[in-house]
mmCIF file of C-alpha atoms in Angstrom:
data_model
loop_
_atom_site.group_PDB
_atom_site.id
_atom_site.type_symbol
_atom_site.label_atom_id
_atom_site.label_comp_id
_atom_site.label_asym_id
_atom_site.label_seq_id
_atom_site.Cartn_x
_atom_site.Cartn_y
_atom_site.Cartn_z
ATOM 1 C CA MET A 1184 -39.688 240.768 31.002
ATOM 2 C CA ALA A 1185 -37.335 242.400 28.482
ATOM 3 C CA GLY A 1186 -35.324 240.092 26.256
ATOM 4 C CA PHE A 1187 -31.637 240.293 25.414
ATOM 5 C CA ARG A 1188 -32.111 242.353 22.245
ATOM 6 C CA SER A 1189 -34.440 244.838 23.915
ATOM 7 C CA LEU A 1190 -31.948 245.340 26.727
ATOM 8 C CA ALA A 1191 -29.118 245.724 24.211
ATOM 9 C CA ARG A 1192 -31.030 248.538 22.512
ATOM 10 C CA GLN A 1193 -31.278 250.340 25.849
ATOM 11 C CA VAL A 1194 -27.520 249.995 26.387
ATOM 12 C CA ARG A 1195 -26.926 251.693 23.026
ATOM 13 C CA ASP A 1196 -29.631 254.353 23.314
ATOM 14 C CA PRO A 1197 -27.998 257.729 24.077
ATOM 15 C CA ARG A 1198 -31.396 259.058 25.162
ATOM 16 C CA CYS A 1199 -31.415 256.659 28.125
ATOM 17 C CA ASP A 1200 -30.014 257.661 31.470
ATOM 18 C CA LEU A 1201 -26.470 256.350 31.959
ATOM 19 C CA ALA A 1202 -27.523 254.424 35.039
ATOM 20 C CA LEU A 1203 -30.235 252.682 33.006
ATOM 21 C CA ARG A 1204 -27.763 251.820 30.252
ATOM 22 C CA ARG A 1205 -25.398 250.231 32.771
ATOM 23 C CA TYR A 1206 -28.303 248.434 34.467
ATOM 24 C CA SER A 1207 -29.485 247.109 31.095
ATOM 25 C CA LEU A 1208 -26.036 245.655 30.386
ATOM 26 C CA ARG A 1209 -26.139 243.878 33.744
ATOM 27 C CA LYS A 1210 -29.622 242.570 32.906
ATOM 28 C CA CYS A 1211 -28.287 241.188 29.608
ATOM 29 C CA LEU A 1212 -26.189 238.837 31.725
ATOM 30 C CA GLU A 1213 -29.349 237.277 33.129
ATOM 31 C CA ARG A 1214 -30.050 236.067 29.580
ATOM 32 C CA PHE A 1215 -26.533 235.227 28.448
ATOM 33 C CA ALA A 1216 -23.473 234.929 30.665
ATOM 34 C CA PRO A 1217 -20.996 232.262 29.535
ATOM 35 C CA TYR A 1218 -18.945 232.337 32.749
ATOM 36 C CA GLY A 1219 -21.963 232.871 35.012
ATOM 37 C CA HIS A 1220 -23.325 236.309 35.934
ATOM 38 C CA ARG A 1221 -20.660 237.547 38.347
ATOM 39 C CA ALA A 1222 -17.652 236.155 36.474
ATOM 40 C CA THR A 1223 -18.902 237.421 33.089
ATOM 41 C CA TRP A 1224 -19.478 240.890 34.558
ATOM 42 C CA HIS A 1225 -15.982 240.873 36.079
ATOM 43 C CA HIS A 1226 -14.574 239.774 32.706
ATOM 44 C CA LEU A 1227 -16.321 242.584 30.811
ATOM 45 C CA CYS A 1228 -15.262 245.185 33.362
ATOM 46 C CA THR A 1229 -11.658 244.006 33.212
ATOM 47 C CA ARG A 1230 -11.443 243.871 29.422
ATOM 48 C CA HIS A 1231 -13.181 247.213 28.879
ATOM 49 C CA ARG A 1232 -11.516 248.986 31.776
ATOM 50 C CA PHE A 1233 -14.266 250.095 34.108
ATOM 51 C CA HIS A 1234 -14.812 249.244 37.754
ATOM 52 C CA PRO A 1235 -17.587 246.734 38.556
ATOM 53 C CA GLU A 1236 -19.213 249.262 40.912
ATOM 54 C CA ASP A 1237 -18.685 252.354 38.726
ATOM 55 C CA ARG A 1238 -22.042 254.085 38.172
ATOM 56 C CA GLY A 1239 -20.593 256.668 35.784
ATOM 57 C CA VAL A 1240 -19.077 254.401 33.150
ATOM 58 C CA ASP A 1241 -18.087 255.920 29.812
ATOM 59 C CA PRO A 1242 -20.970 254.921 27.473
ATOM 60 C CA ALA A 1243 -18.458 253.901 24.791
ATOM 61 C CA ARG A 1244 -17.029 251.299 27.186
ATOM 62 C CA LEU A 1245 -20.503 249.971 27.955
ATOM 63 C CA VAL A 1246 -21.232 249.571 24.243
ATOM 64 C CA ALA A 1247 -17.878 247.897 23.626
ATOM 65 C CA ALA A 1248 -18.632 245.424 26.417
ATOM 66 C CA LEU A 1249 -22.067 244.796 24.933
ATOM 67 C CA GLU A 1250 -20.560 244.158 21.499
ATOM 68 C CA GLU A 1251 -18.216 241.546 22.947
ATOM 69 C CA LEU A 1252 -21.158 239.887 24.671
ATOM 70 C CA GLU A 1253 -23.269 239.978 21.495
ATOM 71 C CA GLU A 1254 -20.538 238.392 19.378
ATOM 72 C CA ALA A 1255 -20.178 235.563 21.867
ATOM 73 C CA ARG A 1256 -23.938 235.090 21.983
ATOM 74 C CA GLU A 1257 -24.103 234.732 18.202
ATOM 75 C CA VAL A 1258 -21.338 232.117 18.326
ATOM 76 C CA TRP A 1259 -23.223 230.131 20.948
ATOM 77 C CA LEU A 1260 -26.669 230.401 19.352
ATOM 78 C CA SER A 1261 -25.220 229.206 16.053
ATOM 79 C CA TYR A 1262 -23.750 226.188 17.819
ATOM 80 C CA GLU A 1263 -27.045 225.440 19.577
ATOM 81 C CA GLU A 1264 -28.857 225.522 16.248
ATOM 82 C CA ARG A 1265 -26.375 223.061 14.735
ATOM 83 C CA PHE A 1266 -26.551 220.883 17.833
ATOM 84 C CA ALA A 1267 -30.359 220.758 17.767
ATOM 85 C CA GLU A 1268 -30.386 219.757 14.110
ATOM 86 C CA ARG A 1269 -27.750 217.100 14.713
ATOM 87 C CA ARG A 1270 -29.604 215.673 17.707
ATOM 88 C CA LYS A 1271 -32.837 215.584 15.734
ATOM 89 C CA LYS A 1272 -31.137 213.544 13.030
ATOM 90 C CA GLU A 1273 -29.413 211.279 15.567
ATOM 91 C CA LYS A 1274 -32.675 210.546 17.356
ATOM 92 C CA HIS A 1275 -34.345 209.818 14.024
ATOM 93 C CA ASP A 1276 -31.541 207.349 13.305
ATOM 94 C CA GLY A 1277 -31.892 205.797 16.759
ATOM 95 C CA LEU A 1278 -28.584 207.145 18.093
ATOM 96 C CA ARG A 1279 -28.190 208.352 21.671
ATOM 97 C CA ARG A 1280 -25.510 210.556 23.155
ATOM 98 C CA PRO A 1281 -23.890 209.660 26.490
ATOM 99 C CA GLY A 1282 -26.024 210.823 29.414
ATOM 100 C CA SER A 1283 -23.455 213.290 30.737
ATOM 101 C CA PHE A 1284 -23.399 215.108 27.392
ATOM 102 C CA ASP A 1285 -27.177 215.502 27.327
ATOM 103 C CA ASP A 1286 -27.234 216.590 30.985
ATOM 104 C CA TRP A 1287 -24.606 219.265 30.343
ATOM 105 C CA HIS A 1288 -26.549 220.700 27.403
ATOM 106 C CA ARG A 1289 -29.769 220.731 29.406
ATOM 107 C CA ARG A 1290 -28.141 222.906 32.083
ATOM 108 C CA THR A 1291 -26.527 225.331 29.648
ATOM 109 C CA TRP A 1292 -29.185 225.758 26.949
ATOM 110 C CA GLY A 1293 -29.343 229.428 26.023
ATOM 111 C CA GLY A 1294 -25.692 230.014 26.853
ATOM 112 C CA TYR A 1295 -25.881 230.742 30.570
ATOM 113 C CA GLY A 1296 -22.893 229.253 32.378
ATOM 114 C CA VAL A 1297 -21.584 227.245 29.425
ATOM 115 C CA ALA A 1298 -18.040 227.864 30.655
ATOM 116 C CA ARG A 1299 -18.902 228.614 34.260
ATOM 117 C CA CYS A 1300 -16.207 230.058 36.513
ATOM 118 C CA ASP A 1301 -16.902 229.293 40.156
ATOM 119 C CA ASP A 1302 -14.518 232.025 41.295
ATOM 120 C CA PRO A 1303 -15.853 235.281 39.734
ATOM 121 C CA SER A 1304 -12.388 236.846 39.736
ATOM 122 C CA LEU A 1305 -10.721 233.926 37.915
ATOM 123 C CA HIS A 1306 -11.815 233.539 34.305
ATOM 124 C CA PRO A 1307 -10.251 233.332 30.824
ATOM 125 C CA THR A 1308 -8.626 236.497 29.511
ATOM 126 C CA LEU A 1309 -9.644 235.705 25.922
ATOM 127 C CA PRO A 1310 -12.519 237.538 24.238
ATOM 128 C CA LEU A 1311 -15.736 235.705 25.098
ATOM 129 C CA ALA A 1312 -16.371 234.653 21.500
ATOM 130 C CA GLU A 1313 -12.939 233.058 21.174
ATOM 131 C CA ALA A 1314 -13.348 231.205 24.469
ATOM 132 C CA LEU A 1315 -16.662 229.803 23.235
ATOM 133 C CA ARG A 1316 -15.226 228.853 19.846
ATOM 134 C CA ARG A 1317 -12.555 226.827 21.620
ATOM 135 C CA LEU A 1318 -15.124 225.190 23.879
ATOM 136 C CA ILE A 1319 -17.354 224.353 20.909
ATOM 137 C CA SER A 1320 -14.418 222.841 19.029
ATOM 138 C CA ALA A 1321 -13.814 220.580 22.005
ATOM 139 C CA LEU A 1322 -17.501 219.624 22.234
ATOM 140 C CA GLU A 1323 -17.465 218.615 18.582
ATOM 141 C CA ALA A 1324 -14.210 216.656 18.835
ATOM 142 C CA ASP A 1325 -13.032 213.581 20.708
ATOM 143 C CA PRO A 1326 -12.446 213.999 24.472
ATOM 144 C CA GLY A 1327 -9.045 215.353 25.478
ATOM 145 C CA LYS A 1328 -6.826 215.799 28.516
ATOM 146 C CA ARG A 1329 -6.514 219.584 28.735
ATOM 147 C CA CYS A 1330 -8.774 222.545 29.394
ATOM 148 C CA PRO A 1331 -10.626 223.212 26.139
ATOM 149 C CA VAL A 1332 -10.450 226.990 26.654
ATOM 150 C CA CYS A 1333 -6.864 227.724 27.741
ATOM 151 C CA ALA A 1334 -5.211 224.328 27.010
ATOM 152 C CA ASP A 1335 -3.840 224.165 30.563
ATOM 153 C CA ALA A 1336 -3.188 220.653 31.852
ATOM 154 C CA GLY A 1337 -3.859 221.676 35.464
ATOM 155 C CA ILE A 1338 -7.330 220.311 36.147
ATOM 156 C CA VAL A 1339 -8.515 219.422 39.636
ATOM 157 C CA TRP A 1340 -11.786 217.920 40.817
ATOM 158 C CA ARG A 1341 -13.797 220.282 43.034
ATOM 159 C CA PRO A 1342 -16.407 218.574 45.257
ATOM 160 C CA GLU A 1343 -18.265 221.738 46.313
ATOM 161 C CA LEU A 1344 -19.160 224.252 43.594
ATOM 162 C CA SER A 1345 -21.520 227.179 44.094
ATOM 163 C CA ASN A 1346 -23.836 226.281 41.195
ATOM 164 C CA GLU A 1347 -24.984 223.240 39.259
ATOM 165 C CA PRO A 1348 -23.073 221.076 38.551
ATOM 166 C CA TRP A 1349 -22.289 220.973 42.267
ATOM 167 C CA HIS A 1350 -19.019 219.137 41.672
ATOM 168 C CA GLY A 1351 -16.675 218.664 38.731
ATOM 169 C CA PRO A 1352 -13.279 219.315 37.101
ATOM 170 C CA VAL A 1353 -12.002 222.891 37.299
ATOM 171 C CA CYS A 1354 -9.123 224.346 35.296
ATOM 172 C CA THR A 1355 -6.546 225.852 37.642
ATOM 173 C CA GLY A 1356 -5.291 228.078 34.828
ATOM 174 C CA CYS A 1357 -8.435 229.937 33.741
ATOM 175 C CA GLY A 1358 -11.010 228.887 36.352
ATOM 176 C CA VAL A 1359 -13.490 227.255 33.958
ATOM 177 C CA VAL A 1360 -15.570 224.349 35.250
ATOM 178 C CA VAL A 1361 -14.664 221.999 32.414
ATOM 179 C CA PRO A 1362 -17.602 220.102 30.870
ATOM 180 C CA GLN A 1363 -16.986 216.473 31.733
ATOM 181 C CA PRO A 1364 -17.911 215.207 28.226
ATOM 182 C CA VAL A 1365 -14.849 216.966 26.717
ATOM 183 C CA LEU A 1366 -12.414 215.128 29.013
ATOM 184 C CA THR A 1367 -11.184 211.559 28.694
ATOM 185 C CA PRO A 1368 -11.867 209.118 31.560
ATOM 186 C CA GLU A 1369 -8.132 209.233 32.280
ATOM 187 C CA ALA A 1370 -8.183 213.037 32.583
ATOM 188 C CA LEU A 1371 -11.155 212.910 34.948
ATOM 189 C CA ALA A 1372 -9.414 210.261 37.069
ATOM 190 C CA ALA A 1373 -6.251 212.388 37.156
ATOM 191 C CA ALA A 1374 -8.281 215.436 38.273
ATOM 192 C CA LYS A 1375 -9.735 213.440 41.179
ATOM 193 C CA GLN A 1376 -6.284 212.117 42.049
ATOM 194 C CA GLU A 1377 -4.928 215.685 42.047
ATOM 195 C CA ARG A 1378 -7.633 216.692 44.493
ATOM 196 C CA ARG A 1379 -6.697 213.842 46.855
ATOM 197 C CA HIS A 1380 -3.035 214.817 46.562
ATOM 198 C CA ARG A 1381 -3.799 218.428 47.503
ATOM 199 C CA GLU A 1382 -5.906 217.311 50.448
ATOM 200 C CA GLN A 1383 -3.032 215.168 51.691
ATOM 201 C CA LEU A 1384 -0.599 218.062 51.423
ATOM 202 C CA ALA A 1385 -3.021 220.322 53.287
ATOM 203 C CA SER A 1386 -3.467 217.803 56.094
ATOM 204 C CA VAL A 1387 0.324 217.475 56.513
ATOM 205 C CA ALA A 1388 0.719 221.256 56.589
#
C-alpha cells in the first residue's frame, strides 16, 4: 500500500494521467485528513476552487491542495513527536494524563480526524495548518470554554455522531467535534444543557 509521500509524488508527477493524480490526492486523505476524509476533501475543493466530482481538475489546483495538506501534516507530525517525548518523560516520572486525553490521542494518532467535522460541508475556512496550530495550542494549554479552532462559544453536545467518538461537543460555528480535554467541565456541562434546550424547543414546535 502506497504511503503519503509516494502518493504525493504521483500528484505532482506531470507524466501521470490527470485522473491518477486526482485519485492519488484522494488517497492521501486515507493517510492524513484532519477533518475526516469527506470534510477534508470538501475543504480542499472549496479553498482551491474545483468541484468535488470534477475529473478534469487543473493540475496546478491539485498541487496547491496537496501543498496545503502537506503543510498541515508537518504541523501535526511535529506535535506528535513532541507529545511522544513528553509522555515518555511523564511516564518515567510516574505522571499520568487524564484518561480522556489519552483516549483522544489514541483515536487520532497519525492525524486522521484530529479536528473531525461530522457534517462534511461544515468545516473551518482557515488553512488546515492554521486550524491545527490553534488546536495544538489548546491541547498544550489549560482547558477553555470556546472552540479551539474558531473561538466560537456556540458548542452543543451531539449524542449521535457518524464516527468515533460517537458522541461529544460540536462547534456550531465551524463544525469541529471539539476534543473534550480542551474544554472545562463547565463548558461541557453547558454544551449538554444547550442540547437539552434545543430538544425542548423542537418538541414545542
